């Protein structure tokens, strides 16, 4: 969960958290996107863009990204948390997961570019631009 400002301490905490949640490889079904977010600058770009979003409702940053980019999956995610649904890898075909991973990576790359350009943008504006 990202819950601090852009201080050096925050950068260290984010890096440590990523290592602790994925010590032996990737925990998500979106490995390319997770790897992209392992770079602290890419993670900070996501925090910058989604600063008003509630990360604490999700168990992982990848759950947050997936559900916020594809809101129709939110109810499923929360049902999974209550142990009422299966994991995504158990209900989606591999090619579907790869397509979602690619779409997430494209969105994260765009978020990073906006961050580098210091572009003022809300999450809803971002969503409108990536999903016209």
mmCIF file with all atom_site columns, C-alpha atoms in Angstrom:
data_model
loop_
_atom_site.group_PDB
_atom_site.id
_atom_site.type_symbol
_atom_site.label_atom_id
_atom_site.label_alt_id
_atom_site.label_comp_id
_atom_site.label_asym_id
_atom_site.label_entity_id
_atom_site.label_seq_id
_atom_site.pdbx_PDB_ins_code
_atom_site.Cartn_x
_atom_site.Cartn_y
_atom_site.Cartn_z
_atom_site.occupancy
_atom_site.B_iso_or_equiv
_atom_site.pdbx_formal_charge
_atom_site.auth_seq_id
_atom_site.auth_comp_id
_atom_site.auth_asym_id
_atom_site.auth_atom_id
_atom_site.pdbx_PDB_model_num
ATOM 1   C CA . UNK A 1 1   ? 0.000   0.000   0.000   1.00 0.00 ? 1   UNK A CA 1
ATOM 2   C CA . UNK A 1 2   ? 1.268   3.488   -0.826  1.00 0.00 ? 2   UNK A CA 1
ATOM 3   C CA . UNK A 1 3   ? 0.418   5.955   1.900   1.00 0.00 ? 3   UNK A CA 1
ATOM 4   C CA . UNK A 1 4   ? 3.167   8.534   2.161   1.00 0.00 ? 4   UNK A CA 1
ATOM 5   C CA . UNK A 1 5   ? 4.566   11.536  0.350   1.00 0.00 ? 5   UNK A CA 1
ATOM 6   C CA . UNK A 1 6   ? 7.525   11.668  -2.023  1.00 0.00 ? 6   UNK A CA 1
ATOM 7   C CA . UNK A 1 7   ? 10.255  11.636  0.613   1.00 0.00 ? 7   UNK A CA 1
ATOM 8   C CA . UNK A 1 8   ? 13.413  9.541   0.569   1.00 0.00 ? 8   UNK A CA 1
ATOM 9   C CA . UNK A 1 9   ? 12.006  7.496   3.442   1.00 0.00 ? 9   UNK A CA 1
ATOM 10  C CA . UNK A 1 10  ? 8.903   6.736   1.408   1.00 0.00 ? 10  UNK A CA 1
ATOM 11  C CA . UNK A 1 11  ? 10.977  5.578   -1.544  1.00 0.00 ? 11  UNK A CA 1
ATOM 12  C CA . UNK A 1 12  ? 12.825  3.185   0.736   1.00 0.00 ? 12  UNK A CA 1
ATOM 13  C CA . UNK A 1 13  ? 9.595   1.877   2.304   1.00 0.00 ? 13  UNK A CA 1
ATOM 14  C CA . UNK A 1 14  ? 8.036   1.244   -1.091  1.00 0.00 ? 14  UNK A CA 1
ATOM 15  C CA . UNK A 1 15  ? 11.095  -0.617  -2.289  1.00 0.00 ? 15  UNK A CA 1
ATOM 16  C CA . UNK A 1 16  ? 11.143  -2.740  0.871   1.00 0.00 ? 16  UNK A CA 1
ATOM 17  C CA . UNK A 1 17  ? 7.425   -3.488  0.606   1.00 0.00 ? 17  UNK A CA 1
ATOM 18  C CA . UNK A 1 18  ? 7.796   -4.666  -2.973  1.00 0.00 ? 18  UNK A CA 1
ATOM 19  C CA . UNK A 1 19  ? 10.605  -6.990  -1.972  1.00 0.00 ? 19  UNK A CA 1
ATOM 20  C CA . UNK A 1 20  ? 8.633   -8.393  0.943   1.00 0.00 ? 20  UNK A CA 1
ATOM 21  C CA . UNK A 1 21  ? 5.529   -9.111  -1.096  1.00 0.00 ? 21  UNK A CA 1
ATOM 22  C CA . UNK A 1 22  ? 7.369   -10.804 -3.939  1.00 0.00 ? 22  UNK A CA 1
ATOM 23  C CA . UNK A 1 23  ? 10.577  -12.401 -2.642  1.00 0.00 ? 23  UNK A CA 1
ATOM 24  C CA . UNK A 1 24  ? 10.671  -15.423 -4.950  1.00 0.00 ? 24  UNK A CA 1
ATOM 25  C CA . UNK A 1 25  ? 9.215   -14.181 -8.185  1.00 0.00 ? 25  UNK A CA 1
ATOM 26  C CA . UNK A 1 26  ? 5.876   -12.698 -9.005  1.00 0.00 ? 26  UNK A CA 1
ATOM 27  C CA . UNK A 1 27  ? 2.759   -13.100 -6.931  1.00 0.00 ? 27  UNK A CA 1
ATOM 28  C CA . UNK A 1 28  ? 0.359   -11.807 -9.557  1.00 0.00 ? 28  UNK A CA 1
ATOM 29  C CA . UNK A 1 29  ? -0.858  -13.080 -12.872 1.00 0.00 ? 29  UNK A CA 1
ATOM 30  C CA . UNK A 1 30  ? 0.458   -9.854  -14.429 1.00 0.00 ? 30  UNK A CA 1
ATOM 31  C CA . UNK A 1 31  ? 4.235   -10.359 -14.211 1.00 0.00 ? 31  UNK A CA 1
ATOM 32  C CA . UNK A 1 32  ? 5.258   -7.742  -16.783 1.00 0.00 ? 32  UNK A CA 1
ATOM 33  C CA . UNK A 1 33  ? 3.266   -5.037  -15.018 1.00 0.00 ? 33  UNK A CA 1
ATOM 34  C CA . UNK A 1 34  ? 4.504   -6.108  -11.597 1.00 0.00 ? 34  UNK A CA 1
ATOM 35  C CA . UNK A 1 35  ? 8.090   -6.036  -12.834 1.00 0.00 ? 35  UNK A CA 1
ATOM 36  C CA . UNK A 1 36  ? 7.518   -2.543  -14.269 1.00 0.00 ? 36  UNK A CA 1
ATOM 37  C CA . UNK A 1 37  ? 6.252   -1.352  -10.876 1.00 0.00 ? 37  UNK A CA 1
ATOM 38  C CA . UNK A 1 38  ? 9.299   -2.778  -9.124  1.00 0.00 ? 38  UNK A CA 1
ATOM 39  C CA . UNK A 1 39  ? 11.089  0.359   -10.351 1.00 0.00 ? 39  UNK A CA 1
ATOM 40  C CA . UNK A 1 40  ? 10.531  2.980   -7.659  1.00 0.00 ? 40  UNK A CA 1
ATOM 41  C CA . UNK A 1 41  ? 10.066  5.801   -10.189 1.00 0.00 ? 41  UNK A CA 1
ATOM 42  C CA . UNK A 1 42  ? 7.293   3.875   -11.915 1.00 0.00 ? 42  UNK A CA 1
ATOM 43  C CA . UNK A 1 43  ? 5.654   3.234   -8.550  1.00 0.00 ? 43  UNK A CA 1
ATOM 44  C CA . UNK A 1 44  ? 5.920   6.923   -7.656  1.00 0.00 ? 44  UNK A CA 1
ATOM 45  C CA . UNK A 1 45  ? 4.274   7.802   -10.970 1.00 0.00 ? 45  UNK A CA 1
ATOM 46  C CA . UNK A 1 46  ? 1.326   5.612   -10.066 1.00 0.00 ? 46  UNK A CA 1
ATOM 47  C CA . UNK A 1 47  ? 1.085   7.228   -6.637  1.00 0.00 ? 47  UNK A CA 1
ATOM 48  C CA . UNK A 1 48  ? 1.233   10.695  -8.218  1.00 0.00 ? 48  UNK A CA 1
ATOM 49  C CA . UNK A 1 49  ? -1.592  9.928   -10.617 1.00 0.00 ? 49  UNK A CA 1
ATOM 50  C CA . UNK A 1 50  ? -3.792  8.033   -8.162  1.00 0.00 ? 50  UNK A CA 1
ATOM 51  C CA . UNK A 1 51  ? -3.078  10.132  -5.072  1.00 0.00 ? 51  UNK A CA 1
ATOM 52  C CA . UNK A 1 52  ? -6.760  10.538  -4.216  1.00 0.00 ? 52  UNK A CA 1
ATOM 53  C CA . UNK A 1 53  ? -7.628  6.865   -4.668  1.00 0.00 ? 53  UNK A CA 1
ATOM 54  C CA . UNK A 1 54  ? -8.027  4.455   -1.732  1.00 0.00 ? 54  UNK A CA 1
ATOM 55  C CA . UNK A 1 55  ? -5.257  1.871   -1.895  1.00 0.00 ? 55  UNK A CA 1
ATOM 56  C CA . UNK A 1 56  ? -6.116  0.424   1.499   1.00 0.00 ? 56  UNK A CA 1
ATOM 57  C CA . UNK A 1 57  ? -9.138  -1.463  0.161   1.00 0.00 ? 57  UNK A CA 1
ATOM 58  C CA . UNK A 1 58  ? -6.839  -3.795  -1.757  1.00 0.00 ? 58  UNK A CA 1
ATOM 59  C CA . UNK A 1 59  ? -4.408  -6.488  -0.647  1.00 0.00 ? 59  UNK A CA 1
ATOM 60  C CA . UNK A 1 60  ? -1.787  -5.613  -3.232  1.00 0.00 ? 60  UNK A CA 1
ATOM 61  C CA . UNK A 1 61  ? -0.797  -2.833  -5.570  1.00 0.00 ? 61  UNK A CA 1
ATOM 62  C CA . UNK A 1 62  ? -1.555  -5.090  -8.535  1.00 0.00 ? 62  UNK A CA 1
ATOM 63  C CA . UNK A 1 63  ? -5.090  -5.709  -7.235  1.00 0.00 ? 63  UNK A CA 1
ATOM 64  C CA . UNK A 1 64  ? -5.501  -1.943  -6.978  1.00 0.00 ? 64  UNK A CA 1
ATOM 65  C CA . UNK A 1 65  ? -4.189  -1.303  -10.490 1.00 0.00 ? 65  UNK A CA 1
ATOM 66  C CA . UNK A 1 66  ? -6.218  -4.092  -12.081 1.00 0.00 ? 66  UNK A CA 1
ATOM 67  C CA . UNK A 1 67  ? -9.495  -3.177  -10.381 1.00 0.00 ? 67  UNK A CA 1
ATOM 68  C CA . UNK A 1 68  ? -9.138  0.563   -10.890 1.00 0.00 ? 68  UNK A CA 1
ATOM 69  C CA . UNK A 1 69  ? -8.263  0.157   -14.576 1.00 0.00 ? 69  UNK A CA 1
ATOM 70  C CA . UNK A 1 70  ? -11.010 -2.431  -15.086 1.00 0.00 ? 70  UNK A CA 1
ATOM 71  C CA . UNK A 1 71  ? -13.729 -1.468  -12.583 1.00 0.00 ? 71  UNK A CA 1
ATOM 72  C CA . UNK A 1 72  ? -16.086 -4.237  -13.645 1.00 0.00 ? 72  UNK A CA 1
ATOM 73  C CA . UNK A 1 73  ? -13.678 -6.630  -11.854 1.00 0.00 ? 73  UNK A CA 1
ATOM 74  C CA . UNK A 1 74  ? -13.945 -4.856  -8.461  1.00 0.00 ? 74  UNK A CA 1
ATOM 75  C CA . UNK A 1 75  ? -16.894 -6.896  -7.152  1.00 0.00 ? 75  UNK A CA 1
ATOM 76  C CA . UNK A 1 76  ? -15.117 -10.096 -8.149  1.00 0.00 ? 76  UNK A CA 1
ATOM 77  C CA . UNK A 1 77  ? -11.918 -9.002  -6.389  1.00 0.00 ? 77  UNK A CA 1
ATOM 78  C CA . UNK A 1 78  ? -13.710 -8.190  -3.146  1.00 0.00 ? 78  UNK A CA 1
ATOM 79  C CA . UNK A 1 79  ? -15.643 -11.481 -3.343  1.00 0.00 ? 79  UNK A CA 1
ATOM 80  C CA . UNK A 1 80  ? -12.282 -13.240 -3.713  1.00 0.00 ? 80  UNK A CA 1
ATOM 81  C CA . UNK A 1 81  ? -11.067 -11.473 -0.561  1.00 0.00 ? 81  UNK A CA 1
ATOM 82  C CA . UNK A 1 82  ? -14.102 -12.908 1.248   1.00 0.00 ? 82  UNK A CA 1
ATOM 83  C CA . UNK A 1 83  ? -13.162 -16.334 -0.177  1.00 0.00 ? 83  UNK A CA 1
ATOM 84  C CA . UNK A 1 84  ? -16.301 -16.406 -2.314  1.00 0.00 ? 84  UNK A CA 1
ATOM 85  C CA . UNK A 1 85  ? -14.514 -16.510 -5.690  1.00 0.00 ? 85  UNK A CA 1
ATOM 86  C CA . UNK A 1 86  ? -11.554 -18.250 -7.311  1.00 0.00 ? 86  UNK A CA 1
ATOM 87  C CA . UNK A 1 87  ? -8.266  -16.642 -8.324  1.00 0.00 ? 87  UNK A CA 1
ATOM 88  C CA . UNK A 1 88  ? -8.105  -14.940 -11.720 1.00 0.00 ? 88  UNK A CA 1
ATOM 89  C CA . UNK A 1 89  ? -5.658  -17.522 -13.009 1.00 0.00 ? 89  UNK A CA 1
ATOM 90  C CA . UNK A 1 90  ? -8.274  -20.184 -12.275 1.00 0.00 ? 90  UNK A CA 1
ATOM 91  C CA . UNK A 1 91  ? -11.050 -18.497 -14.253 1.00 0.00 ? 91  UNK A CA 1
ATOM 92  C CA . UNK A 1 92  ? -9.252  -16.728 -17.119 1.00 0.00 ? 92  UNK A CA 1
ATOM 93  C CA . UNK A 1 93  ? -7.429  -18.254 -20.018 1.00 0.00 ? 93  UNK A CA 1
ATOM 94  C CA . UNK A 1 94  ? -3.709  -17.561 -20.212 1.00 0.00 ? 94  UNK A CA 1
ATOM 95  C CA . UNK A 1 95  ? -4.095  -15.425 -23.351 1.00 0.00 ? 95  UNK A CA 1
ATOM 96  C CA . UNK A 1 96  ? -6.668  -13.254 -21.533 1.00 0.00 ? 96  UNK A CA 1
ATOM 97  C CA . UNK A 1 97  ? -4.253  -12.708 -18.663 1.00 0.00 ? 97  UNK A CA 1
ATOM 98  C CA . UNK A 1 98  ? -1.503  -11.787 -21.119 1.00 0.00 ? 98  UNK A CA 1
ATOM 99  C CA . UNK A 1 99  ? -3.808  -9.257  -22.808 1.00 0.00 ? 99  UNK A CA 1
ATOM 100 C CA . UNK A 1 100 ? -4.741  -7.684  -19.462 1.00 0.00 ? 100 UNK A CA 1
ATOM 101 C CA . UNK A 1 101 ? -1.069  -7.565  -18.469 1.00 0.00 ? 101 UNK A CA 1
ATOM 102 C CA . UNK A 1 102 ? -0.267  -5.780  -21.733 1.00 0.00 ? 102 UNK A CA 1
ATOM 103 C CA . UNK A 1 103 ? -3.090  -3.259  -21.222 1.00 0.00 ? 103 UNK A CA 1
ATOM 104 C CA . UNK A 1 104 ? -1.988  -2.594  -17.633 1.00 0.00 ? 104 UNK A CA 1
ATOM 105 C CA . UNK A 1 105 ? 1.597   -2.092  -18.766 1.00 0.00 ? 105 UNK A CA 1
ATOM 106 C CA . UNK A 1 106 ? 0.497   0.403   -21.431 1.00 0.00 ? 106 UNK A CA 1
ATOM 107 C CA . UNK A 1 107 ? -1.499  2.348   -18.814 1.00 0.00 ? 107 UNK A CA 1
ATOM 108 C CA . UNK A 1 108 ? 1.395   2.314   -16.328 1.00 0.00 ? 108 UNK A CA 1
ATOM 109 C CA . UNK A 1 109 ? 3.779   3.534   -19.022 1.00 0.00 ? 109 UNK A CA 1
ATOM 110 C CA . UNK A 1 110 ? 1.424   6.393   -19.842 1.00 0.00 ? 110 UNK A CA 1
ATOM 111 C CA . UNK A 1 111 ? 1.160   7.240   -16.130 1.00 0.00 ? 111 UNK A CA 1
ATOM 112 C CA . UNK A 1 112 ? 4.953   7.335   -15.905 1.00 0.00 ? 112 UNK A CA 1
ATOM 113 C CA . UNK A 1 113 ? 5.207   9.623   -18.948 1.00 0.00 ? 113 UNK A CA 1
ATOM 114 C CA . UNK A 1 114 ? 2.689   12.004  -17.389 1.00 0.00 ? 114 UNK A CA 1
ATOM 115 C CA . UNK A 1 115 ? 4.624   11.935  -14.134 1.00 0.00 ? 115 UNK A CA 1
ATOM 116 C CA . UNK A 1 116 ? 7.869   12.796  -15.951 1.00 0.00 ? 116 UNK A CA 1
ATOM 117 C CA . UNK A 1 117 ? 6.128   15.630  -17.800 1.00 0.00 ? 117 UNK A CA 1
ATOM 118 C CA . UNK A 1 118 ? 4.634   16.841  -14.480 1.00 0.00 ? 118 UNK A CA 1
ATOM 119 C CA . UNK A 1 119 ? 1.272   16.757  -16.179 1.00 0.00 ? 119 UNK A CA 1
ATOM 120 C CA . UNK A 1 120 ? -1.668  17.653  -13.952 1.00 0.00 ? 120 UNK A CA 1
ATOM 121 C CA . UNK A 1 121 ? -4.217  14.909  -14.329 1.00 0.00 ? 121 UNK A CA 1
ATOM 122 C CA . UNK A 1 122 ? -6.920  13.299  -12.245 1.00 0.00 ? 122 UNK A CA 1
ATOM 123 C CA . UNK A 1 123 ? -7.502  9.563   -12.198 1.00 0.00 ? 123 UNK A CA 1
ATOM 124 C CA . UNK A 1 124 ? -10.822 10.045  -14.015 1.00 0.00 ? 124 UNK A CA 1
ATOM 125 C CA . UNK A 1 125 ? -9.103  12.163  -16.674 1.00 0.00 ? 125 UNK A CA 1
ATOM 126 C CA . UNK A 1 126 ? -6.464  9.475   -17.032 1.00 0.00 ? 126 UNK A CA 1
ATOM 127 C CA . UNK A 1 127 ? -9.141  6.794   -17.393 1.00 0.00 ? 127 UNK A CA 1
ATOM 128 C CA . UNK A 1 128 ? -10.961 8.846   -20.021 1.00 0.00 ? 128 UNK A CA 1
ATOM 129 C CA . UNK A 1 129 ? -7.782  9.214   -22.025 1.00 0.00 ? 129 UNK A CA 1
ATOM 130 C CA . UNK A 1 130 ? -6.710  5.575   -21.917 1.00 0.00 ? 130 UNK A CA 1
ATOM 131 C CA . UNK A 1 131 ? -10.263 4.239   -22.441 1.00 0.00 ? 131 UNK A CA 1
ATOM 132 C CA . UNK A 1 132 ? -11.857 6.710   -24.871 1.00 0.00 ? 132 UNK A CA 1
#
